[in-house]
Short mmCIF file of C-alpha atoms in Angstrom, two decimals:
data_model
loop_
_atom_site.label_atom_id
_atom_site.label_comp_id
_atom_site.label_asym_id
_atom_site.label_seq_id
_atom_site.Cartn_x
_atom_site.Cartn_y
_atom_site.Cartn_z
CA MET G 1 -0.06 0.15 -0.05
CA GLY G 2 1.80 3.50 -1.19
CA LYS G 3 1.71 6.19 1.13
CA GLN G 4 -1.21 8.07 -0.27
CA ALA G 5 -3.32 4.97 0.25
CA ALA G 6 -2.42 4.27 3.47
CA ASP G 7 -3.05 8.23 4.71
CA ASP G 8 -6.39 7.83 3.63
CA LEU G 9 -6.99 4.46 5.10
CA ASP G 10 -6.22 6.23 8.16
CA LEU G 11 -8.43 9.53 7.80
CA ALA G 12 -11.33 7.06 6.82
CA LEU G 13 -11.08 4.96 9.78
CA ARG G 14 -10.85 7.44 12.48
CA ALA G 15 -13.84 9.08 10.65
CA LEU G 16 -15.51 5.51 10.89
CA ALA G 17 -14.32 5.61 15.34
CA ASP G 18 -16.57 7.87 16.13
CA GLY G 19 -20.34 5.99 16.85
CA ASN G 20 -21.87 9.99 15.51
CA ARG G 21 -20.29 9.75 12.25
CA ARG G 22 -21.28 5.29 11.99
CA ALA G 23 -24.94 6.34 12.77
CA ILE G 24 -24.62 9.52 10.29
CA LEU G 25 -23.20 6.74 7.73
CA ARG G 26 -26.20 4.56 8.65
CA ALA G 27 -28.98 7.55 7.42
CA ILE G 28 -27.67 8.91 4.32
CA ARG G 29 -26.88 4.86 2.90
CA THR G 30 -29.82 4.29 1.14
CA SER G 31 -30.50 7.67 -0.31
CA PRO G 32 -29.46 11.64 0.04
CA ARG G 33 -30.09 13.45 2.62
CA PRO G 34 -30.26 17.11 4.19
CA VAL G 35 -28.07 18.30 7.08
CA GLY G 36 -31.43 19.32 8.82
CA ALA G 37 -32.97 15.56 8.15
CA ILE G 38 -29.85 14.05 9.87
CA ALA G 39 -29.58 16.10 12.44
CA GLU G 40 -33.42 16.21 13.68
CA GLU G 41 -33.24 11.79 12.84
CA LEU G 42 -30.28 11.46 15.35
CA GLY G 43 -31.05 14.20 17.98
CA LEU G 44 -27.84 16.03 17.35
CA SER G 45 -27.74 19.69 16.91
CA GLN G 46 -27.20 20.71 13.16
CA GLN G 47 -23.91 22.18 13.52
CA THR G 48 -22.63 19.27 15.34
CA THR G 49 -23.63 17.35 11.95
CA SER G 50 -22.41 19.61 9.73
CA HIS G 51 -19.34 19.12 11.80
CA HIS G 52 -19.36 15.02 11.42
CA LEU G 53 -20.61 15.53 7.57
CA GLY G 54 -17.51 17.38 6.98
CA VAL G 55 -15.56 15.25 8.91
CA LEU G 56 -16.95 12.40 6.75
CA ARG G 57 -16.37 14.41 3.38
CA ARG G 58 -12.91 14.62 3.93
CA ALA G 59 -12.20 10.74 5.16
CA GLY G 60 -13.94 10.19 1.33
CA LEU G 61 -16.98 8.61 3.21
CA ALA G 62 -19.16 10.72 2.08
CA VAL G 63 -20.09 13.16 -0.75
CA ASP G 64 -22.51 16.14 -0.61
CA ALA G 65 -24.58 17.86 -3.49
CA ARG G 66 -26.57 21.02 -3.67
CA GLU G 67 -30.61 20.75 -5.10
CA GLY G 68 -31.63 24.34 -4.97
CA THR G 69 -30.73 25.63 -2.24
CA ARG G 70 -30.21 22.29 0.13
CA HIS G 71 -27.27 20.29 0.19
CA LEU G 72 -28.02 16.35 0.21
CA PHE G 73 -25.01 14.10 1.65
CA ALA G 74 -24.77 10.16 0.31
CA VAL G 75 -21.93 7.79 0.79
CA ASP G 76 -19.40 7.38 -0.70
CA THR G 77 -19.31 4.25 -1.81
CA ASP G 78 -15.67 4.64 -3.67
CA GLY G 79 -13.82 5.84 0.42
CA LEU G 80 -15.68 2.34 2.01
CA ALA G 81 -14.69 0.21 -0.60
CA ALA G 82 -11.11 1.31 -0.28
CA VAL G 83 -11.52 0.53 4.19
CA ARG G 84 -13.46 -3.15 3.53
CA SER G 85 -11.09 -3.76 0.80
CA TYR G 86 -7.90 -3.42 3.35
CA LEU G 87 -10.32 -5.63 6.05
CA ASP G 88 -10.44 -8.38 3.50
CA ASP G 89 -7.19 -8.57 3.49
CA PHE G 90 -7.67 -10.22 6.82
CA TRP G 91 -9.97 -12.60 6.29
CA PRO G 92 -8.27 -15.56 4.89
CA GLN G 93 -5.89 -15.82 7.23
CA ARG G 94 -7.98 -15.50 10.13
CA LEU G 95 -10.65 -18.13 8.07
CA ALA G 96 -7.37 -20.57 7.79
CA ASP G 97 -6.58 -20.33 11.99
CA LEU G 98 -10.16 -20.76 12.95
CA LYS G 99 -10.22 -23.51 10.44
CA ALA G 100 -6.75 -25.19 11.55
CA ALA G 101 -8.27 -24.66 14.72
CA VAL G 102 -11.11 -27.03 14.72
CA GLU G 103 -9.58 -29.14 12.89
CA THR G 104 -6.79 -29.77 15.67
CA ARG G 105 -9.61 -30.27 18.08
CA GLU G 106 -11.54 -32.55 16.27
CA ALA G 107 -9.00 -34.39 16.42
CA ARG G 108 -8.01 -34.61 19.73
CA THR G 109 -11.93 -34.97 20.48
CA SER G 110 -12.52 -38.41 17.91
CA ILE G 111 -9.27 -39.84 20.11
CA THR G 112 -10.26 -39.04 23.62
CA HIS G 113 -14.04 -39.71 23.24
CA PRO G 114 -14.98 -42.20 19.39
CA PRO G 115 -17.91 -41.11 18.10
CA GLN G 116 -20.65 -43.46 19.62
CA GLU G 117 -21.02 -45.94 16.65
CA GLU G 118 -17.93 -46.94 18.11
CA LEU G 119 -18.99 -47.82 21.67
CA LYS G 120 -22.19 -49.48 20.65
CA PRO G 121 -20.73 -52.83 19.60
CA ARG G 122 -18.25 -53.63 22.50
CA GLN G 123 -21.31 -51.84 25.47
CA THR G 124 -23.59 -54.61 23.76
CA GLN G 125 -20.68 -57.35 23.69
CA GLU G 126 -20.31 -56.26 27.31
CA ALA G 127 -24.22 -56.28 28.61
CA ARG G 128 -25.04 -60.38 26.37
CA ARG G 129 -21.63 -61.28 29.28
CA HIS G 130 -22.28 -59.89 32.44
CA GLY G 131 -26.40 -60.59 31.22
#
């Protein structure tokens, strides 16, 4: 990852670290919305909402467009794609580690606790001897 891409990712992750900004992204994920509507829905002041939208915009996670006199804000899917791409890089190794852990546990369990099918004939034979 180049320096600029790393800097952009850092900015996006810092923006996502704030719960209000994550709530704003959820509010604008389906359709563009004006600041006032976002603020009202989340119970934030317009000033606070505008501040958070500015942080999201600078981080590449939100875009704005003018519609008459209103500014409408929407999720910038390109910015979110960069974050997702970064996070997706962790999954192949984590899934491989999980698979290995499960297989190791299964191997240990099969040694100490054989499947029930293997126990039944032995139990039946012992019951016949003692019965």
